[in-house]
Coordinates of C-alpha atoms and ligand atoms in Angstrom, one line a residue:
M1054 CA -191.6 100.8 146.6
A1055 CA -188.7 103.2 146.6
E1056 CA -185.6 101.6 145.2
E1057 CA -182.4 102.7 146.9
V1058 CA -179.9 103.3 144.1
F1059 CA -176.8 104.6 146.0
S1060 CA -174.2 106.7 144.3
Q1061 CA -173.5 105.0 140.9
R1062 CA -176.9 105.6 139.4
T1063 CA -179.7 108.0 139.7
T1064 CA -182.5 105.5 139.0
T1065 CA -183.2 101.8 138.2
C1066 CA -184.2 100.3 134.8
G1067 CA -187.8 99.8 135.9
A1068 CA -188.6 103.3 137.2
L1069 CA -188.8 105.9 134.5
T1070 CA -192.1 107.1 133.2
K1071 CA -193.3 110.0 131.0
A1072 CA -193.3 112.1 134.2
D1073 CA -189.5 111.9 134.0
N1074 CA -189.4 113.4 130.5
G1075 CA -186.3 115.6 130.2
R1076 CA -184.6 114.2 133.3
H1077 CA -180.9 113.7 133.3
V1078 CA -180.3 110.1 134.4
V1079 CA -177.6 107.5 135.0
L1080 CA -178.6 103.9 134.7
N1081 CA -176.6 100.8 135.4
G1082 CA -177.4 97.3 134.1
W1083 CA -176.9 94.6 131.6
V1084 CA -177.4 94.6 127.8
H1085 CA -180.6 92.6 127.4
R1086 CA -181.2 93.2 123.7
D1087 CA -179.1 95.2 121.2
R1088 CA -180.6 96.2 117.9
N1089 CA -178.5 98.1 115.6
H1090 CA -180.0 100.0 112.6
G1091 CA -176.9 101.5 111.0
A1092 CA -175.7 104.3 113.2
L1093 CA -178.8 104.0 115.4
H1094 CA -178.6 101.6 118.4
F1095 CA -181.5 100.5 120.5
I1096 CA -180.2 98.9 123.7
N1097 CA -182.6 97.3 126.2
L1098 CA -180.9 97.8 129.5
R1099 CA -182.0 95.5 132.2
D1100 CA -181.6 95.3 136.0
R1101 CA -183.7 93.5 138.7
Y1102 CA -186.3 96.2 138.5
G1103 CA -187.1 96.2 134.8
I1104 CA -185.9 97.2 131.3
T1105 CA -185.3 100.6 129.9
Q1106 CA -184.8 101.3 126.2
V1107 CA -181.6 103.3 125.6
V1108 CA -181.1 104.9 122.2
V1109 CA -177.8 105.9 120.7
D1110 CA -178.9 108.3 118.0
D1111 CA -177.2 108.6 114.6
D1112 CA -176.0 112.1 115.6
A1113 CA -174.1 110.6 118.6
S1114 CA -170.4 111.4 118.9
A1115 CA -167.9 109.1 117.2
E1116 CA -166.7 108.1 120.7
L1117 CA -170.2 107.0 121.8
Q1118 CA -170.8 105.2 118.5
A1119 CA -167.6 103.3 119.0
V1120 CA -168.6 102.1 122.5
A1121 CA -172.1 101.2 121.2
N1122 CA -170.6 99.1 118.4
E1123 CA -168.5 97.3 121.0
L1124 CA -171.5 96.1 123.1
H1125 CA -172.7 92.5 123.3
L1126 CA -175.4 90.8 125.2
E1127 CA -174.9 90.8 129.0
Y1128 CA -172.2 93.4 129.0
C1129 CA -172.5 95.3 132.2
I1130 CA -172.7 99.0 131.4
A1131 CA -173.5 102.5 132.8
V1132 CA -175.5 104.8 130.6
T1133 CA -175.8 108.6 131.1
G1134 CA -178.4 110.4 129.2
F1135 CA -181.8 112.2 129.0
V1136 CA -185.2 110.8 129.3
R1137 CA -187.5 111.6 126.3
L1138 CA -190.9 110.4 125.2
R1139 CA -191.1 107.7 122.6
P1140 CA -192.8 108.5 119.4
D1141 CA -196.5 107.3 119.6
S1142 CA -195.9 104.5 117.2
M1143 CA -193.1 103.1 119.5
V1144 CA -195.0 103.2 122.8
N1145 CA -194.9 99.7 124.4
P1146 CA -197.8 99.3 126.8
E1147 CA -196.4 96.0 128.0
M1148 CA -193.4 97.7 129.6
S1149 CA -193.6 99.9 132.7
T1150 CA -191.1 102.1 131.0
G1151 CA -192.7 101.7 127.6
E1152 CA -193.6 105.3 127.1
I1153 CA -190.1 106.7 127.4
E1154 CA -186.5 106.0 126.2
V1155 CA -183.2 107.3 127.3
K1156 CA -181.1 109.2 124.7
A1157 CA -177.6 108.2 125.6
E1158 CA -174.9 110.8 126.1
S1159 CA -172.2 108.4 127.1
I1160 CA -171.9 104.7 127.8
E1161 CA -169.2 103.1 130.0
I1162 CA -168.5 99.4 129.8
L1163 CA -168.2 98.3 133.4
S1164 CA -167.4 94.7 132.5
K1165 CA -167.6 92.5 129.4
C1166 CA -169.4 89.2 129.1
A1167 CA -167.9 86.0 127.6
P1168 CA -170.0 84.2 124.9
L1169 CA -173.2 83.0 126.6
P1170 CA -173.6 79.3 127.2
F1171 CA -177.4 79.8 126.8
Q1172 CA -179.9 82.5 126.1
I1173 CA -181.0 84.3 129.2
D1174 CA -184.7 83.7 129.3
D1175 CA -186.8 81.6 131.6
G1176 CA -184.5 78.6 131.1
K1177 CA -187.3 76.3 130.0
E1178 CA -185.3 75.3 126.9
T1179 CA -182.0 75.0 128.7
R1180 CA -180.8 71.7 130.3
E1181 CA -181.1 72.1 134.0
D1182 CA -177.4 71.2 134.7
L1183 CA -176.3 74.0 132.4
R1184 CA -178.6 76.4 134.2
L1185 CA -177.1 75.2 137.5
K1186 CA -173.5 75.4 136.3
Y1187 CA -174.0 79.0 135.2
R1188 CA -176.5 79.8 137.9
Y1189 CA -175.4 83.4 138.0
L1190 CA -176.6 83.8 134.4
D1191 CA -179.8 81.8 135.1
L1192 CA -180.5 84.1 138.1
R1193 CA -180.6 87.0 135.7
S1194 CA -183.7 85.6 134.1
Q1195 CA -187.0 87.2 134.8
G1196 CA -188.5 84.0 136.2
M1197 CA -185.7 83.4 138.7
Q1198 CA -185.7 87.1 139.8
Q1199 CA -189.5 87.1 140.3
R1200 CA -189.4 83.8 142.3
L1201 CA -186.6 84.8 144.6
R1202 CA -188.4 88.0 145.2
L1203 CA -191.6 86.1 146.0
R1204 CA -189.5 83.9 148.4
H1205 CA -188.2 87.0 150.1
E1206 CA -191.7 88.5 150.4
F1207 CA -193.1 85.2 151.7
I1208 CA -190.4 85.0 154.4
L1209 CA -190.7 88.6 155.3
S1210 CA -194.5 88.4 155.6
C1211 CA -194.3 85.3 157.8
R1212 CA -191.7 87.1 160.0
N1213 CA -193.9 90.2 160.3
F1214 CA -197.0 88.2 161.2
L1215 CA -195.3 86.1 163.8
A1216 CA -193.5 89.0 165.4
S1217 CA -196.8 90.9 165.6
R1218 CA -198.2 87.8 167.4
G1219 CA -195.5 87.8 170.0
F1220 CA -193.2 85.2 168.6
L1221 CA -189.4 85.5 169.1
E1222 CA -187.1 84.6 166.3
I1223 CA -184.3 82.6 167.9
E1224 CA -181.4 80.9 166.1
T1225 CA -180.4 77.4 167.1
P1226 CA -177.0 75.9 166.2
T1227 CA -176.2 74.0 163.1
L1228 CA -173.6 71.9 164.8
I1229 CA -175.5 69.7 167.2
K1230 CA -175.5 66.2 168.7
S1231 CA -176.4 63.4 166.3
T1232 CA -180.0 62.5 167.3
P1233 CA -182.0 60.2 165.1
E1234 CA -185.1 62.0 163.9
G1235 CA -186.1 59.7 161.0
A1236 CA -183.6 60.4 158.3
R1237 CA -179.8 60.0 158.2
D1238 CA -177.7 62.7 159.8
F1239 CA -175.0 64.7 158.0
L1240 CA -171.9 64.4 160.2
V1241 CA -169.2 66.9 160.8
P1242 CA -165.9 65.5 162.3
S1243 CA -164.5 67.3 165.3
R1244 CA -160.8 68.3 164.8
V1245 CA -160.3 68.9 168.5
Y1246 CA -162.0 65.6 169.7
P1247 CA -160.7 62.9 167.3
G1248 CA -163.4 60.3 166.6
K1249 CA -166.2 62.6 167.7
F1250 CA -168.8 64.2 165.4
Y1251 CA -171.3 66.9 165.4
A1252 CA -174.4 66.5 163.2
L1253 CA -176.2 69.0 161.1
P1254 CA -179.8 69.3 162.4
Q1255 CA -182.5 67.4 160.5
S1256 CA -184.7 70.1 162.0
P1257 CA -184.4 72.1 165.2
Q1258 CA -187.0 69.8 166.8
L1259 CA -185.4 69.1 170.1
L1260 CA -183.9 72.5 170.5
K1261 CA -187.2 74.2 170.0
Q1262 CA -188.7 72.0 172.5
I1263 CA -186.0 72.9 175.0
L1264 CA -186.6 76.5 174.2
M1265 CA -190.1 75.9 175.5
V1266 CA -188.6 74.4 178.7
G1267 CA -186.6 77.6 178.8
G1268 CA -189.7 79.6 179.0
M1269 CA -189.5 81.2 175.6
D1270 CA -193.2 80.6 175.1
K1271 CA -193.5 81.4 171.4
Y1272 CA -190.5 80.7 169.0
F1273 CA -189.9 80.7 165.3
Q1274 CA -187.0 80.5 163.0
I1275 CA -186.3 80.3 159.3
A1276 CA -184.4 77.1 159.8
R1277 CA -182.1 75.3 157.5
C1278 CA -182.5 71.5 157.8
Y1279 CA -180.2 68.8 156.6
R1280 CA -181.1 65.2 155.8
D1281 CA -178.6 62.8 154.2
E1282 CA -181.1 61.0 152.0
D1283 CA -180.6 59.4 148.6
A1284 CA -181.3 61.8 145.7
R1285 CA -184.8 61.4 144.5
G1286 CA -187.0 63.7 142.5
D1287 CA -186.4 67.2 143.5
R1288 CA -185.5 66.5 147.1
Q1289 CA -182.7 68.6 148.4
L1290 CA -180.1 67.6 151.0
E1291 CA -180.8 70.9 152.7
F1292 CA -184.0 72.7 152.8
T1293 CA -185.7 75.6 154.7
Q1294 CA -188.5 75.4 157.2
L1295 CA -190.5 78.0 159.0
D1296 CA -190.0 76.3 162.3
L1297 CA -192.3 77.2 165.1
E1298 CA -193.2 76.1 168.6
M1299 CA -195.6 77.4 171.3
S1300 CA -196.2 76.7 175.0
F1301 CA -199.5 76.0 176.7
V1302 CA -201.3 75.2 173.5
K1303 CA -203.7 72.5 172.2
R1304 CA -203.8 71.3 168.7
D1305 CA -206.5 73.7 167.6
D1306 CA -204.5 76.7 168.8
V1307 CA -201.7 75.7 166.4
L1308 CA -204.1 75.1 163.5
S1309 CA -205.8 78.4 164.0
L1310 CA -202.5 80.3 164.2
M1311 CA -201.4 78.7 160.9
E1312 CA -204.7 79.5 159.2
E1313 CA -204.3 83.2 160.3
L1314 CA -200.6 83.2 159.2
F1315 CA -201.4 81.9 155.7
N1316 CA -204.4 84.1 155.4
H1317 CA -202.2 87.1 156.2
V1318 CA -199.3 86.0 153.9
F1319 CA -201.4 85.1 150.9
K1320 CA -203.2 88.4 151.1
D1321 CA -200.0 90.3 151.7
V1322 CA -197.8 88.7 149.1
M1323 CA -200.3 87.7 146.4
D1324 CA -203.5 89.6 147.2
Y1325 CA -205.2 86.2 147.4
E1326 CA -208.0 85.6 149.8
L1327 CA -208.0 82.2 151.5
P1328 CA -210.9 80.8 153.5
V1329 CA -210.6 81.7 157.2
H1330 CA -210.6 78.1 158.1
F1331 CA -209.1 75.2 156.2
R1332 CA -211.0 71.9 155.6
R1333 CA -210.0 69.2 158.1
L1334 CA -209.9 65.5 157.1
S1335 CA -208.9 62.6 159.4
Y1336 CA -206.1 60.5 158.0
H1337 CA -208.6 57.7 157.6
D1338 CA -211.1 59.8 155.7
A1339 CA -208.4 61.3 153.5
L1340 CA -207.2 57.9 152.4
N1341 CA -210.7 56.5 152.1
T1342 CA -212.0 59.4 150.1
Y1343 CA -209.0 60.6 148.1
G1344 CA -206.7 57.6 148.4
C1345 CA -203.8 59.5 150.0
D1346 CA -202.9 61.7 152.9
K1347 CA -202.1 64.7 150.7
P1348 CA -205.1 65.0 148.5
D1349 CA -205.3 67.7 145.8
L1350 CA -208.7 69.3 146.6
R1351 CA -208.6 71.5 143.5
F1352 CA -210.7 68.8 141.9
D1353 CA -213.3 66.3 143.1
V1354 CA -213.4 62.7 141.8
P1355 CA -213.8 61.0 145.2
L1356 CA -213.3 57.3 145.8
S1357 CA -216.3 55.2 146.7
D1358 CA -216.5 51.9 148.7
V1359 CA -218.3 49.3 146.6
N1360 CA -217.6 46.2 148.6
D1361 CA -221.4 45.5 148.9
L1362 CA -222.0 45.8 145.2
A1363 CA -218.9 43.8 144.3
E1364 CA -220.2 41.0 146.6
Q1365 CA -223.6 41.0 144.8
S1366 CA -222.0 41.1 141.3
T1367 CA -221.0 38.0 139.4
F1368 CA -217.4 39.0 139.1
S1369 CA -215.4 36.3 140.8
T1370 CA -212.2 38.3 141.2
F1371 CA -214.0 41.0 143.2
K1372 CA -216.1 38.5 145.2
E1373 CA -213.0 36.6 146.2
I1374 CA -211.2 39.7 147.5
V1375 CA -214.2 40.7 149.5
A1376 CA -214.6 37.2 150.9
K1377 CA -210.9 37.4 152.0
G1378 CA -211.7 40.6 153.9
G1379 CA -210.3 42.9 151.2
F1380 CA -211.6 46.0 149.6
V1381 CA -213.1 47.1 146.3
K1382 CA -213.2 50.8 145.6
A1383 CA -214.2 52.8 142.6
L1384 CA -214.1 56.3 141.1
C1385 CA -215.8 58.0 138.3
A1386 CA -213.8 59.7 135.5
P1387 CA -216.1 62.4 134.1
R1388 CA -216.7 62.6 130.4
T1389 CA -214.4 65.3 129.0
E1390 CA -214.4 67.1 125.7
G1391 CA -211.5 65.9 123.6
V1392 CA -210.6 62.9 125.8
D1393 CA -211.4 59.5 124.5
F1394 CA -211.5 56.8 127.2
S1395 CA -209.8 54.4 124.8
R1396 CA -208.4 51.0 125.7
K1397 CA -205.0 52.6 125.3
Y1398 CA -205.8 55.3 127.8
I1399 CA -207.3 52.9 130.2
T1400 CA -204.1 50.8 130.0
E1401 CA -202.1 54.0 130.9
L1402 CA -204.4 54.5 133.9
E1403 CA -203.8 50.9 134.9
E1404 CA -200.1 51.3 134.7
A1405 CA -200.3 54.2 137.2
A1406 CA -202.4 52.0 139.5
K1407 CA -200.1 49.1 139.3
I1408 CA -197.1 51.1 140.6
Y1409 CA -199.0 51.2 143.9
G1410 CA -199.8 47.5 144.1
A1411 CA -203.0 47.1 142.1
Q1412 CA -203.2 43.9 140.2
G1413 CA -205.4 45.5 137.6
L1414 CA -207.8 48.3 136.9
A1415 CA -211.4 47.2 136.1
W1416 CA -213.6 49.5 134.1
I1417 CA -217.1 50.2 132.9
K1418 CA -218.3 52.8 130.4
V1419 CA -221.5 54.7 131.0
G1420 CA -223.5 55.0 127.8
A1421 CA -226.7 56.7 126.6
D1422 CA -229.7 56.1 128.9
R1423 CA -227.2 55.3 131.7
S1424 CA -226.5 51.9 130.2
L1425 CA -223.3 50.1 131.2
S1426 CA -220.9 48.7 128.7
G1427 CA -217.5 47.2 128.2
G1428 CA -215.0 45.9 130.8
V1429 CA -216.6 44.3 133.8
S1430 CA -220.1 45.7 133.0
K1431 CA -221.6 42.3 132.3
F1432 CA -221.0 41.2 135.9
F1433 CA -223.1 44.1 137.3
T1434 CA -226.5 43.2 135.6
G1435 CA -229.2 44.4 137.9
L1436 CA -226.9 46.6 139.9
E1437 CA -226.6 49.3 137.3
E1438 CA -228.5 52.1 139.1
A1439 CA -227.0 51.3 142.5
L1440 CA -223.5 51.5 141.0
L1441 CA -224.2 54.7 139.0
K1442 CA -225.6 56.3 142.1
R1443 CA -222.8 55.2 144.4
V1444 CA -220.1 56.7 142.2
D1445 CA -222.3 59.6 140.9
A1446 CA -221.7 58.7 137.3
K1447 CA -223.4 60.2 134.2
E1448 CA -223.6 59.5 130.6
G1449 CA -220.2 59.3 129.0
D1450 CA -218.3 58.8 132.2
L1451 CA -215.9 55.9 132.9
I1452 CA -216.1 54.0 136.2
L1453 CA -212.8 52.5 137.4
F1454 CA -212.3 49.9 140.1
V1455 CA -209.4 48.6 142.1
A1456 CA -209.7 45.5 144.4
H1457 CA -207.0 44.6 146.9
E1458 CA -206.6 42.7 150.1
S1459 CA -204.9 45.8 151.6
W1460 CA -207.0 48.8 152.2
K1461 CA -203.9 51.1 151.9
K1462 CA -202.8 49.6 148.6
C1463 CA -206.4 49.8 147.2
C1464 CA -206.6 53.5 148.2
A1465 CA -203.0 54.3 147.0
S1466 CA -203.6 52.7 143.6
L1467 CA -206.8 54.6 143.0
S1468 CA -205.2 57.8 144.2
A1469 CA -202.6 57.5 141.5
V1470 CA -205.4 57.0 138.9
R1471 CA -207.2 60.1 140.4
T1472 CA -204.1 62.2 140.2
K1473 CA -203.5 61.3 136.6
L1474 CA -207.2 62.0 135.7
G1475 CA -206.9 65.3 137.4
K1476 CA -204.1 66.3 135.0
D1477 CA -205.2 64.6 131.8
L1478 CA -208.9 65.7 132.0
H1479 CA -207.9 69.2 133.1
L1480 CA -210.0 68.9 136.2
I1481 CA -207.7 71.0 138.4
R1482 CA -209.1 74.4 139.3
K1483 CA -206.8 77.3 139.5
G1484 CA -206.1 78.6 143.0
F1485 CA -204.9 77.3 146.4
E1486 CA -206.7 74.6 148.3
F1487 CA -205.4 74.0 151.8
C1488 CA -206.5 71.2 154.1
W1489 CA -205.5 69.8 157.4
I1490 CA -205.0 66.1 157.8
I1491 CA -205.4 65.1 161.5
D1492 CA -205.6 61.9 163.6
F1493 CA -202.6 60.2 162.1
P1494 CA -201.4 56.9 163.4
L1495 CA -198.5 57.5 165.9
F1496 CA -196.5 54.5 164.8
E1497 CA -195.7 52.6 161.7
Y1498 CA -194.3 49.1 161.5
N1499 CA -190.8 48.9 159.9
E1500 CA -191.0 45.6 158.1
D1501 CA -187.2 45.6 157.3
E1502 CA -186.1 46.2 160.8
G1503 CA -188.9 44.3 162.5
H1504 CA -190.0 47.0 165.0
W1505 CA -192.4 49.9 165.4
E1506 CA -191.2 53.4 164.6
A1507 CA -192.7 56.9 164.9
A1508 CA -194.8 57.9 161.9
H1509 CA -193.8 61.5 162.3
H1510 CA -191.1 61.7 165.0
M1511 CA -190.8 60.3 168.5
F1512 CA -191.7 63.4 170.4
S1513 CA -195.4 63.6 169.4
M1514 CA -198.1 63.1 172.0
P1515 CA -200.4 60.1 171.7
Q1516 CA -204.1 60.9 171.9
A1517 CA -205.2 60.5 175.5
E1518 CA -207.5 57.6 174.9
Y1519 CA -204.6 55.4 173.7
L1520 CA -202.3 55.9 176.7
D1521 CA -203.2 52.6 178.2
T1522 CA -202.7 50.6 175.0
L1523 CA -199.5 52.1 173.7
E1524 CA -197.5 48.9 174.2
S1525 CA -200.2 46.3 173.7
D1526 CA -201.5 47.7 170.4
P1527 CA -199.2 50.3 168.9
G1528 CA -200.7 50.0 165.4
S1529 CA -204.0 51.5 166.5
V1530 CA -202.7 54.5 168.5
K1531 CA -203.5 57.9 167.0
G1532 CA -201.3 60.8 167.7
D1533 CA -201.9 64.5 168.3
L1534 CA -200.3 65.0 164.8
Y1535 CA -201.3 67.2 161.9
D1536 CA -200.2 67.8 158.4
L1537 CA -201.0 70.8 156.3
V1538 CA -201.6 70.0 152.7
L1539 CA -201.7 72.5 149.8
N1540 CA -202.7 71.5 146.2
G1541 CA -201.7 67.9 146.7
Y1542 CA -198.4 68.6 148.5
E1543 CA -197.6 68.1 152.2
V1544 CA -196.4 71.6 153.1
A1545 CA -196.2 71.3 156.9
S1546 CA -196.1 68.7 159.7
G1547 CA -196.4 69.2 163.4
S1548 CA -197.7 67.9 166.6
I1549 CA -198.5 68.5 170.2
R1550 CA -195.4 67.2 172.0
I1551 CA -194.8 64.8 174.9
H1552 CA -193.5 66.7 177.9
D1553 CA -193.4 63.9 180.4
V1554 CA -190.2 61.9 181.0
E1555 CA -191.9 58.6 181.6
L1556 CA -194.2 58.8 178.6
Q1557 CA -191.3 59.9 176.4
K1558 CA -189.4 56.8 177.6
R1559 CA -192.3 54.5 176.8
I1560 CA -192.4 55.9 173.2
F1561 CA -188.6 55.4 172.9
R1562 CA -189.0 51.8 174.0
I1563 CA -191.8 51.1 171.5
C1564 CA -189.5 52.5 168.8
N1565 CA -186.7 50.1 169.9
F1566 CA -184.6 52.5 172.0
E1567 CA -184.0 50.8 175.3
D1568 CA -183.6 53.1 178.3
Q1569 CA -179.8 53.2 178.2
E1570 CA -179.6 54.0 174.5
A1571 CA -182.4 56.6 174.9
E1572 CA -180.4 58.2 177.8
E1573 CA -177.2 58.3 175.7
R1574 CA -178.9 59.8 172.7
F1575 CA -181.7 61.9 174.1
G1576 CA -180.6 62.3 177.7
F1577 CA -180.4 66.1 177.4
L1578 CA -184.1 66.2 176.4
L1579 CA -185.1 63.8 179.2
N1580 CA -183.1 65.9 181.6
A1581 CA -184.8 69.1 180.5
F1582 CA -188.1 67.4 181.0
R1583 CA -187.2 66.9 184.7
Y1584 CA -187.3 70.6 185.3
G1585 CA -190.9 71.7 184.8
P1586 CA -191.5 71.5 181.1
P1587 CA -194.6 73.3 179.8
P1588 CA -197.1 71.5 177.6
H1589 CA -196.2 72.6 174.1
G1590 CA -196.6 72.0 170.4
G1591 CA -195.6 73.3 167.0
I1592 CA -195.3 72.9 163.3
A1593 CA -192.8 73.5 160.5
P1594 CA -194.0 74.6 157.0
G1595 CA -191.5 74.0 154.3
V1596 CA -190.5 77.3 152.8
D1597 CA -189.2 75.9 149.5
R1598 CA -192.4 73.9 148.8
M1599 CA -194.7 76.8 149.8
V1600 CA -192.9 79.2 147.4
M1601 CA -192.8 76.6 144.7
I1602 CA -196.6 76.1 144.9
M1603 CA -197.2 79.9 145.2
S1604 CA -195.2 80.5 142.0
E1605 CA -196.9 77.6 140.2
Q1606 CA -193.7 75.6 139.8
T1607 CA -193.3 71.9 140.0
S1608 CA -189.7 71.8 141.2
I1609 CA -188.2 73.4 144.4
H1610 CA -185.0 74.0 142.3
E1611 CA -186.9 76.9 140.8
V1612 CA -187.2 78.7 144.1
I1613 CA -183.8 78.1 145.6
A1614 CA -180.9 80.3 144.6
F1615 CA -178.3 77.5 144.5
P1616 CA -179.9 74.1 144.6
K1617 CA -178.1 70.8 144.1
N1618 CA -179.1 68.8 141.0
T1619 CA -181.1 65.6 141.2
A1620 CA -177.8 63.7 141.7
A1621 CA -177.1 65.8 144.8
V1622 CA -174.2 67.7 143.1
S1623 CA -173.8 71.4 142.6
P1624 CA -172.6 71.7 139.0
M1625 CA -171.5 75.3 139.6
D1626 CA -168.8 74.7 142.3
D1627 CA -168.6 70.9 141.8
S1628 CA -169.4 70.0 145.4
P1629 CA -169.1 67.5 146.8
S1630 CA -165.4 67.5 146.0
Q1631 CA -162.2 65.9 147.3
V1632 CA -160.2 67.6 150.1
D1633 CA -156.5 67.8 150.8
Q1634 CA -154.8 65.0 152.7
K1635 CA -153.8 67.7 155.2
Q1636 CA -157.4 68.5 155.9
L1637 CA -158.2 64.8 156.4
D1638 CA -155.2 64.4 158.7
E1639 CA -156.3 67.3 160.8
L1640 CA -159.6 65.7 161.2
H1641 CA -158.0 62.3 161.9
L1642 CA -160.0 60.7 159.0
I1643 CA -158.9 57.9 156.7
I1644 CA -161.0 57.4 153.5
N1645 CA -162.0 53.9 153.0
Y1646 CA -163.1 54.0 149.4
P1647 CA -165.9 51.6 148.5
K1648 CA -164.7 48.6 146.5
P1649 CA -165.6 49.0 142.9
K1650 CA -168.6 46.8 142.0
D1651 CA -167.7 44.0 139.6
Ligands
LIG2113 N1 -189.5 68.9 163.2 C1 -190.7 68.5 162.4 C2 -190.2 68.2 161.0 O1 -189.2 68.6 160.6 C3 -191.8 69.5 162.4 C4 -192.4 69.6 163.7 O2 -192.9 68.6 164.2 O3 -192.5 70.8 164.1 O4 -190.9 67.6 160.3

């Protein structure tokens, strides 16, 4: 790709090759390394495009020698000189510019650099808060530069694909009406209307639906979303979605479009071929087979139902759970070179299971001649072959069981074991495994608040066969909802939407919004639905997560230029911070500080 260099330089630090031998050049960049052999200086000059070796020869003028002596790491400099071939012994095949060097004629120091708080590399050794405090230095590292470039290319490729398919990129406001969408809103006080607030959008959900009522037909936006949630893991208060919505579509139209989009983007950005269609699993089958609704399909280790075998066994714990209508499930950890299924390791697996509600983790080892030993093996006499067949176990494998009255807890506990095994036993294949999870329940019961609420959001269409039983049996209703999962992460959620006022009101009521409150909060949507709304649906892949996975990172901080830390603080500018009394007065706000906890 041609790199535009404007007037201050003739080329970038990644561009020169032996074809440029003899060329007179001006390079701008930062001192990446500076080796000094007496009067001979080797300066690695770096910019976003690469590194070029600059040499100040021992015959250089006194003036040039003086400047070279003054240089330190990360000084920003301009170098003027001639390209020459490196001696054969100094050719570096690892560098794109490794065949040449620039013999400096003059060096100008454009700006100096204070002593560095950390070495500019890939930051792995540096505490994250220090990296975030000096993010401008961290951004100079090769890793951050590559990842932000990948992010740019990902977004550009999505844009190009969607534009080629007739989508319009439309911006929606960031100051909107506070409308509950599942999380807590960030509020912005109105100066002009004391006591009134705007909210920052949790997503452009309602606005994109209203764009469909407005006949826009196919919309997308690289949308910033804001959710005021407690800091946890690498969750960010603000994140970016590729938000899209389409009119006159059914679920499979949305899924096909996304498959085409990601096929295009992965090929375009990473030269990676995805399968034309992604595997589809119902929510029930995903839980039953992998224990969770975002399974990592880069490794197998499925869960098996063993209720019938547990019943026939002589293990009273299992038998009791089955008698109570509970569930016993098992999985098989494959024998792995270098991994010992010791008691200590099994206890570690058990700890992982217990976090999700398991009371314990029963186990059996498979020995030579497919004999069972240890753990609960003695209770399975006579059932050996049936068990081995059910979980597909071979010599040296370890069979693990969880029994629980709750199917969900049984699945979730074994899922945690499966995930840990995937990592510890190095079962995870390289690459990208997408899958769709479909047929989600529409509602979840909120135990704390004692009412049903939307599992995704309140605007998703129930599947047609449940329309008569929405109120009488909300728990069994399936929605026209879909999640896209990649390598064990949920990377997108979407649904076919409700476009009927009466149906929308029924959903609001089930979610505890009586008609009057629903009118106050969502009246604008209900009004829009009175004017010929088209059937519509959409989805919103998370950009941060997608780029994180594509760049093989485990934290979204690595793919965001200026993220908040895990305590929701930006160490660079110290936000959130206090504001002046005058600002508060203008906004008619009085701070009611929380009482200190005793
Ligand atoms: N607005 C939804 C979300 O942010 C995505 C969608 O349904 O399109 O999860």
